[in-house]
Coordinates of C-alpha atoms in Angstrom, one line a residue:
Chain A
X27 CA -21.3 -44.3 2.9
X28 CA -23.6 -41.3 3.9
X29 CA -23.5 -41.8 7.2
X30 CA -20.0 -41.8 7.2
X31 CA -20.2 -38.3 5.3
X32 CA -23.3 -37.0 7.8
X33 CA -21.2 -38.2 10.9
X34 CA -18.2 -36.5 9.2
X35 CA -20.2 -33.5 8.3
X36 CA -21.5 -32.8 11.5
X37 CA -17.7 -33.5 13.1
X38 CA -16.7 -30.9 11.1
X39 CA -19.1 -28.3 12.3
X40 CA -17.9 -29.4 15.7
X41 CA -14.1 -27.2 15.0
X42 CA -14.9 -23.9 16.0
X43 CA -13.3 -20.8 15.6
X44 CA -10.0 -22.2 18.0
X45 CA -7.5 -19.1 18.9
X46 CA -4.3 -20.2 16.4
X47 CA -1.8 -19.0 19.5
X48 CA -0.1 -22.1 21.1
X49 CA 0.9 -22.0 25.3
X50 CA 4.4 -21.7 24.3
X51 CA 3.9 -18.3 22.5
X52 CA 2.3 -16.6 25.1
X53 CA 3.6 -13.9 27.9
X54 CA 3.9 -15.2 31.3
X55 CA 2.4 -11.7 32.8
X56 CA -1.5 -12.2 31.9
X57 CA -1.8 -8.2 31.7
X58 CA 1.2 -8.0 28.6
X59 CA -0.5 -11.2 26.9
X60 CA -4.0 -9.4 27.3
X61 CA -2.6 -6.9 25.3
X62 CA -0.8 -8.6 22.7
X63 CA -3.8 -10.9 22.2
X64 CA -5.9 -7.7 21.8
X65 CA -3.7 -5.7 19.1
X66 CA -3.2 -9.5 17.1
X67 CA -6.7 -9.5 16.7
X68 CA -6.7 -6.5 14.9
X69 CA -3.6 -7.4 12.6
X70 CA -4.0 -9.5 9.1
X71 CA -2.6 -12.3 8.5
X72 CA -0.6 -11.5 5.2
X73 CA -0.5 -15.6 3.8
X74 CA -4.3 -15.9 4.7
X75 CA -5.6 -12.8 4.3
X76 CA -8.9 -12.7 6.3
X77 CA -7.6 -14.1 9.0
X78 CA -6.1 -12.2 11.9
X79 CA -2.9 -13.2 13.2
X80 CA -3.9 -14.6 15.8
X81 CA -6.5 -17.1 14.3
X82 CA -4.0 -17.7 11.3
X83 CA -2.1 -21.2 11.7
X84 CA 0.2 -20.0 9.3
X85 CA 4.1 -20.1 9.9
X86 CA 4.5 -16.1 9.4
X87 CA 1.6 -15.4 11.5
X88 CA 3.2 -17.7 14.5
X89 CA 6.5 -15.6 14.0
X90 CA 4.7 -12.1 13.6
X91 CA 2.7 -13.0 17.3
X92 CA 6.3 -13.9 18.6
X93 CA 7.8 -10.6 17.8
X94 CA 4.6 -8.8 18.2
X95 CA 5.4 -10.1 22.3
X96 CA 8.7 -9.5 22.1
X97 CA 8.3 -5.9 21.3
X98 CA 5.6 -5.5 24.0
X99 CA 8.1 -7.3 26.6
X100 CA 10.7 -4.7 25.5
X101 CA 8.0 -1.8 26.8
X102 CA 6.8 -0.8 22.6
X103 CA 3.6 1.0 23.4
X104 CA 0.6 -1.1 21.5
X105 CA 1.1 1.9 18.6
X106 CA 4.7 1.1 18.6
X107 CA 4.2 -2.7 18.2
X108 CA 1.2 -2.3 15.6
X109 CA 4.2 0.2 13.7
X110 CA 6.6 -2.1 13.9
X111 CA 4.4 -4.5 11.9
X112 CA 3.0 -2.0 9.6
X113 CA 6.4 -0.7 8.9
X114 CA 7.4 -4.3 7.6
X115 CA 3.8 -5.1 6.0
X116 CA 2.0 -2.2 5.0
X117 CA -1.1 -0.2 6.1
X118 CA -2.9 -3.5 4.7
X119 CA -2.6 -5.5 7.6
X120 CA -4.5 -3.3 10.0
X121 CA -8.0 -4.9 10.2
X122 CA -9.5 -1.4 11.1
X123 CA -7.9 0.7 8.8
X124 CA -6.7 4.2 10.0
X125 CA -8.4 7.4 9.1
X126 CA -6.4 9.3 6.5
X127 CA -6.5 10.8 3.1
X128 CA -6.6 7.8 1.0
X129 CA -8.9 5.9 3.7
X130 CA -11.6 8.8 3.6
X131 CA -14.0 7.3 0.6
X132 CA -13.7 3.8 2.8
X133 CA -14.9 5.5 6.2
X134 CA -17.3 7.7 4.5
X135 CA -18.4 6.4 1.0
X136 CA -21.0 4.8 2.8
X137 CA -22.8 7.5 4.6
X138 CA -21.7 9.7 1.2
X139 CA -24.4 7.1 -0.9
X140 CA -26.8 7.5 1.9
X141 CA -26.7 11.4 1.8
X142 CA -27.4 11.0 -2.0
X143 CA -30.0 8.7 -1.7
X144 CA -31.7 10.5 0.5
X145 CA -31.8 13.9 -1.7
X146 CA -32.9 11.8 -4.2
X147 CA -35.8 10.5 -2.5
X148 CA -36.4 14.0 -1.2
X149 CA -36.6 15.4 -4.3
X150 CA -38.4 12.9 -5.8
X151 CA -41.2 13.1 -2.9
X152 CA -41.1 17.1 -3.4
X153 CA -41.7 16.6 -6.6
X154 CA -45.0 14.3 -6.5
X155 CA -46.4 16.5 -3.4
X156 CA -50.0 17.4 -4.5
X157 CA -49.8 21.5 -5.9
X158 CA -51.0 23.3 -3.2
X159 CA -54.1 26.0 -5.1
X160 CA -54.0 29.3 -6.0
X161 CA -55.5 31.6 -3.5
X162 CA -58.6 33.5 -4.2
X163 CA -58.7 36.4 -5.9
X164 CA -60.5 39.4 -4.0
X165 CA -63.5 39.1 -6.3
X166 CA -63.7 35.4 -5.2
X167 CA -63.2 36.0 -1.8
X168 CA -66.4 38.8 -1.6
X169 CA -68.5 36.0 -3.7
X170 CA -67.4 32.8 -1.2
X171 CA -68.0 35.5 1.4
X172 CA -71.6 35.4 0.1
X173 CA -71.9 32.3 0.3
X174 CA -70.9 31.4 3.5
X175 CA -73.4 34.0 4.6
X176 CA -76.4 32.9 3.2
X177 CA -75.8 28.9 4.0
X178 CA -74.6 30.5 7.9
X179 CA -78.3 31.6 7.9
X180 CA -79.4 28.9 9.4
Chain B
X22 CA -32.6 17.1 -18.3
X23 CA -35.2 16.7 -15.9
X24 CA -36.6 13.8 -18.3
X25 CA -33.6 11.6 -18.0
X26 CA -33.5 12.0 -14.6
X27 CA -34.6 8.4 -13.5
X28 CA -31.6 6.9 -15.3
X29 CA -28.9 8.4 -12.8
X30 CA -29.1 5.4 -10.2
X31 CA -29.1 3.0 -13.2
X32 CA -25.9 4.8 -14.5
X33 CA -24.7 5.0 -11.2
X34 CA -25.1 1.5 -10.5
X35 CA -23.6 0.2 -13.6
X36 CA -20.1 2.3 -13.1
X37 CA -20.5 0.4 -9.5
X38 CA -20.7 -3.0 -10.9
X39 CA -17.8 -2.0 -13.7
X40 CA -15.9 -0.9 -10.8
X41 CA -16.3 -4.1 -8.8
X42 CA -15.9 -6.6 -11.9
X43 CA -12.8 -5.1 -12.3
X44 CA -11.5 -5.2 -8.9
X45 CA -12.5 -9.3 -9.1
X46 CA -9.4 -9.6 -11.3
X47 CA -7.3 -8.5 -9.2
X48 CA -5.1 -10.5 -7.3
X49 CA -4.6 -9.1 -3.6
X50 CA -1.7 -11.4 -2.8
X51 CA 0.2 -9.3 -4.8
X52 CA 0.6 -6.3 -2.8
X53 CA 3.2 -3.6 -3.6
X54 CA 6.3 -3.8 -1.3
X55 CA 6.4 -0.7 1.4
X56 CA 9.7 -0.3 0.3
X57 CA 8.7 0.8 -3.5
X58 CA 10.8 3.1 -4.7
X59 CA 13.1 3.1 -1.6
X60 CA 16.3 1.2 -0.1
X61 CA 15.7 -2.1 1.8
X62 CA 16.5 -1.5 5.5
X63 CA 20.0 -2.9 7.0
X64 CA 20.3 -6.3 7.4
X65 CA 23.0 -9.1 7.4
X66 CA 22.5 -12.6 6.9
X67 CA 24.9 -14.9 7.5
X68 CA 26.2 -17.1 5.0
X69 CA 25.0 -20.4 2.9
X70 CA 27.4 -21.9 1.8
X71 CA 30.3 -22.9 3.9
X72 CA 33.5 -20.5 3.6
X73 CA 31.3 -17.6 2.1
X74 CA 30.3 -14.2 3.4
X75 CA 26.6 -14.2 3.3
X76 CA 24.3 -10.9 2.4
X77 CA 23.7 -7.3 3.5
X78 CA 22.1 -4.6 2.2
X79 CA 25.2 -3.2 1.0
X80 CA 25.3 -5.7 -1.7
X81 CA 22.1 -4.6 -3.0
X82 CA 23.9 -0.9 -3.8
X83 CA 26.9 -1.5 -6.3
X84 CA 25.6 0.9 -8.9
X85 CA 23.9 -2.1 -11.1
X86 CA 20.4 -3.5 -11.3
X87 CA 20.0 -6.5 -9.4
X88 CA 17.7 -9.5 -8.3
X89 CA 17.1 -10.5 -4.8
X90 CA 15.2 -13.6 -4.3
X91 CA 14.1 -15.5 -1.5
X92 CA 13.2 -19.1 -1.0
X93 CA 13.1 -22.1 0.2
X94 CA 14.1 -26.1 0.0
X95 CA 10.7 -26.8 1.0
X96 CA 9.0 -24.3 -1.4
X97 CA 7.1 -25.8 -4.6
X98 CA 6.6 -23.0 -6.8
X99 CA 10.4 -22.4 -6.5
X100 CA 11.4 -25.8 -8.3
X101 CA 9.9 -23.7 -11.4
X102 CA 11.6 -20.7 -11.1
X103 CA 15.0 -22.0 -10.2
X104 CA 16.3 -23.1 -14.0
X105 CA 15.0 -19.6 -14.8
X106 CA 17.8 -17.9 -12.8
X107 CA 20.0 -20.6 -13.5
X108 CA 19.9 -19.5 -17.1
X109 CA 19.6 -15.7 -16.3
X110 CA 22.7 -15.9 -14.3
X111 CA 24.6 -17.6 -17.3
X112 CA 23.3 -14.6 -19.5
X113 CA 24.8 -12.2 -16.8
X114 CA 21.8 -10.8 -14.7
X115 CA 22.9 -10.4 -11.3
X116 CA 20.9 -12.3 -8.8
X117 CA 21.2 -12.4 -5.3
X118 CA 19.4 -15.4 -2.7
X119 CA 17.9 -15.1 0.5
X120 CA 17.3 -18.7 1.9
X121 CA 14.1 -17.9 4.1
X122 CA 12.8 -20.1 7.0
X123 CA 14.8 -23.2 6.1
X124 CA 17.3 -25.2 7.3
X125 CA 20.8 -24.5 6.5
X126 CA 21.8 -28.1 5.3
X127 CA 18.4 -28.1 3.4
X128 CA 18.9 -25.0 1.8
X129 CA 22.6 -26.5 0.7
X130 CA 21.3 -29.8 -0.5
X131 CA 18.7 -27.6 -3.0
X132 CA 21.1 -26.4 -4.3
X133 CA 23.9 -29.2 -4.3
X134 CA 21.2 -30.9 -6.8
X135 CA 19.6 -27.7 -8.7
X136 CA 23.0 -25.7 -9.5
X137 CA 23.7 -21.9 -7.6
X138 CA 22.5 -19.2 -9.6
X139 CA 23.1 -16.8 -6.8
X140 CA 26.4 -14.1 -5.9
X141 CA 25.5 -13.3 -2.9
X142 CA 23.6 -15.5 -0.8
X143 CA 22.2 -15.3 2.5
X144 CA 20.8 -17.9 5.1
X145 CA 17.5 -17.2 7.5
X146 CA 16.9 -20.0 9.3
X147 CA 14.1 -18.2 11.3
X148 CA 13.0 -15.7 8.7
X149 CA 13.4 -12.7 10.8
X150 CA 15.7 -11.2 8.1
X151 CA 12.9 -11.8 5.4
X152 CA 10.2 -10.0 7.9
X153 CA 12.5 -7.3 8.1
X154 CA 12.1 -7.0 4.4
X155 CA 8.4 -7.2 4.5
X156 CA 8.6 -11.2 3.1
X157 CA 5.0 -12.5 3.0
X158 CA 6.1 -16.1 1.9
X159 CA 8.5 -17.9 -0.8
X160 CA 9.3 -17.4 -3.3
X161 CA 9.6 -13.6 -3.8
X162 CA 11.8 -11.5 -6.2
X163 CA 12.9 -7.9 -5.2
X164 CA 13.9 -5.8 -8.3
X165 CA 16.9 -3.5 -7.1
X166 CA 17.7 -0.2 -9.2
X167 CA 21.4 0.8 -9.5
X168 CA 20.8 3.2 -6.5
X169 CA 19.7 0.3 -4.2
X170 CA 16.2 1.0 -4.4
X171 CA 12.8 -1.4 -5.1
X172 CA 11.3 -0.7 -8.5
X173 CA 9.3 -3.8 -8.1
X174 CA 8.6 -7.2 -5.9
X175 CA 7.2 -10.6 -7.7
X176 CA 5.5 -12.6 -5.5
X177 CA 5.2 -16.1 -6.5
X178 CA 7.2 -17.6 -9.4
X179 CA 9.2 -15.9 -11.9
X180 CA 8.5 -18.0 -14.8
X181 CA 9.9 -17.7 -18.4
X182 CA 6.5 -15.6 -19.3
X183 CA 6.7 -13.4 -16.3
X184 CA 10.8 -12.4 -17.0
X185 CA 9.8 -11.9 -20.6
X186 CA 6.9 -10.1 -20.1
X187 CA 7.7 -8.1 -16.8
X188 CA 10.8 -8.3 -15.0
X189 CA 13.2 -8.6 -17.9
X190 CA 11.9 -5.4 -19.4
X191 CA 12.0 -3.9 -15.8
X192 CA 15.8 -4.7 -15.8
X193 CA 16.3 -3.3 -19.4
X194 CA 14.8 -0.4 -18.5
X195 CA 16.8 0.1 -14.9
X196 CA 20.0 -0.9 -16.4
X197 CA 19.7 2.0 -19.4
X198 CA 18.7 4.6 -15.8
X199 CA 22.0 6.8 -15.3

């Protein structure tokens, strides 16, 4: 029985990551189907949802790749085929999300925390710095002056 | 002020773990339609049932609140939902049906055995009518103002507990709009 499950384990690590698209969806002009591979990369699946379309097996996936070719046969510019989609779908299914207002704390809450962190740490380090001392008075400059004359002697 | 200085990144992470448990709750299948608060785009599926003469857009503004659901023969969670129209449509809510990615005598046969709660009713064999209207999967419930546009879309079923609690005081509301 575990060496059924082992040997069934490991077959399962076997599956890798197979492309979901089937021969029959696919453009016969290998520079169109470069590019509709390439833009249903970057589109989510909206019935699995962190999959791409074009790892998803799922039904709606098949038929978003099918139009996503047929819009790109029809001469849609990639921006035009990824609007198309979008249009239908929502800003949701763009795997790299586009830069606008409501995107901004998601492209730069990040390096916003960093910044922060950073002051804080910069204060913090400012604030444990060693006090640098006074300087002399002129009275204690003449005496060290003295000093450093007598011991220069020799 | 300065004292109380070291708690800031314990506050700060706190309000980020609040934030986060919260967002765990949160179901992200259930994504707002990008037609809130706007007209579904034209579209005309042909009909259902034999003799009849299927669904547009149009339907969707005649000045009263309406349903519009999609599904399927071959759709589990719809087996719940469909005595729920049945008995809506008897109590007068206007519901119309998009049959989505099935086959036409499948989609006839459902509802052959399961009753029609549906006025209009449109068939989409390849569900490019239902990607038109941004249809994820089945079933799903558009709620239609009286000037044609979404207020809301249900995805999954709509159960007794969901009309009671969310779509039937949605339609109250939209039916007392002038």
């Amino acid at each position: 029985m575990r060496r059924i499950l082992l040997v069934a384990a490991s077959l399962a690590l076997l599956a890798g990551p197979a492309a979901a698209v089937n021969p029959d969806e696919q453009l016969a002009d290998p520079a169109l189907e470069a590019r509709a591979h390439k833009i249903s990369k970057d589109l989510r699946c909206v019935v699995c949802q962190n999959q791409s379309i074009d790892d998803s097996d799922a039904a709606l996936a098949r038929d978003l790749r099918i139009i996503l070719r047929e819009r790109i046969t029809a001469g849609d510019t990639d921006e035009q085929a990824v609007g198309f989609i979008v249009q239908r779908y929502g800003s949701f299914v763009q795997l790299k999300p586009p830069l606008r207002a409501d995107t901004i704390a998601l492209w730069f809450g990040p390096l916003a925390v960093l910044l922060l962190g950073a002051l804080g740490a910069f204060a913090y380090m400012r604030a444990r710095a060693p006090q640098r001392a006074a300087a002399l008075t002129a009275d204690e400059e003449a005496e060290a002056a003295r000093l450093l004359k007598t011991d220069g002697a020799d | 002020m300065k004292r109380f200085l070291f708690l800031a990144p314990i506050v700060a992470f706190v309000a980020v773990l609040v934030a986060f448990f919260a967002g765990l709750g949160r179901d992200p299948s259930t994504l707002p339609s990008v037609y809130l608060g706007k007209p579904l785009p034209a579209f005309a599926a042909p009909p259902l049932r034999p003799g009849d003469i299927g669904l547009t857009n149009e339907d969707l503004d005649r000045g009263e609140p309406v349903l519009l659901n999609a599904f399927a023969s071959w759709c589990g969670p719809c087996r719940y939902e469909h005595p729920v129209f049945l008995k809506l449509r008897r109590e007068g809510v206007a519901i119309h049906g998009l049959n989505w990615k099935d086959r036409p005598e499948d989609g006839q046969r459902w509802l052959a055995e399961r009753g029609d709660p549906y006025i209009r009713l449109g068939s989409d064999p390849t569900g490019r009518t239902g990607i038109e209207l941004g249809v994820a999967g089945v079933p799903e419930t558009f709620v239609i103002d009286k000037r044609g546009r979404v207020r809301y879309r249900h995805v999954g079923a709509v159960t007794p507990e969901v009309w009671d609690q969310k779509i039937g005081p949605l339609m109250a509301k939209l039916r007392a709009e002038s």
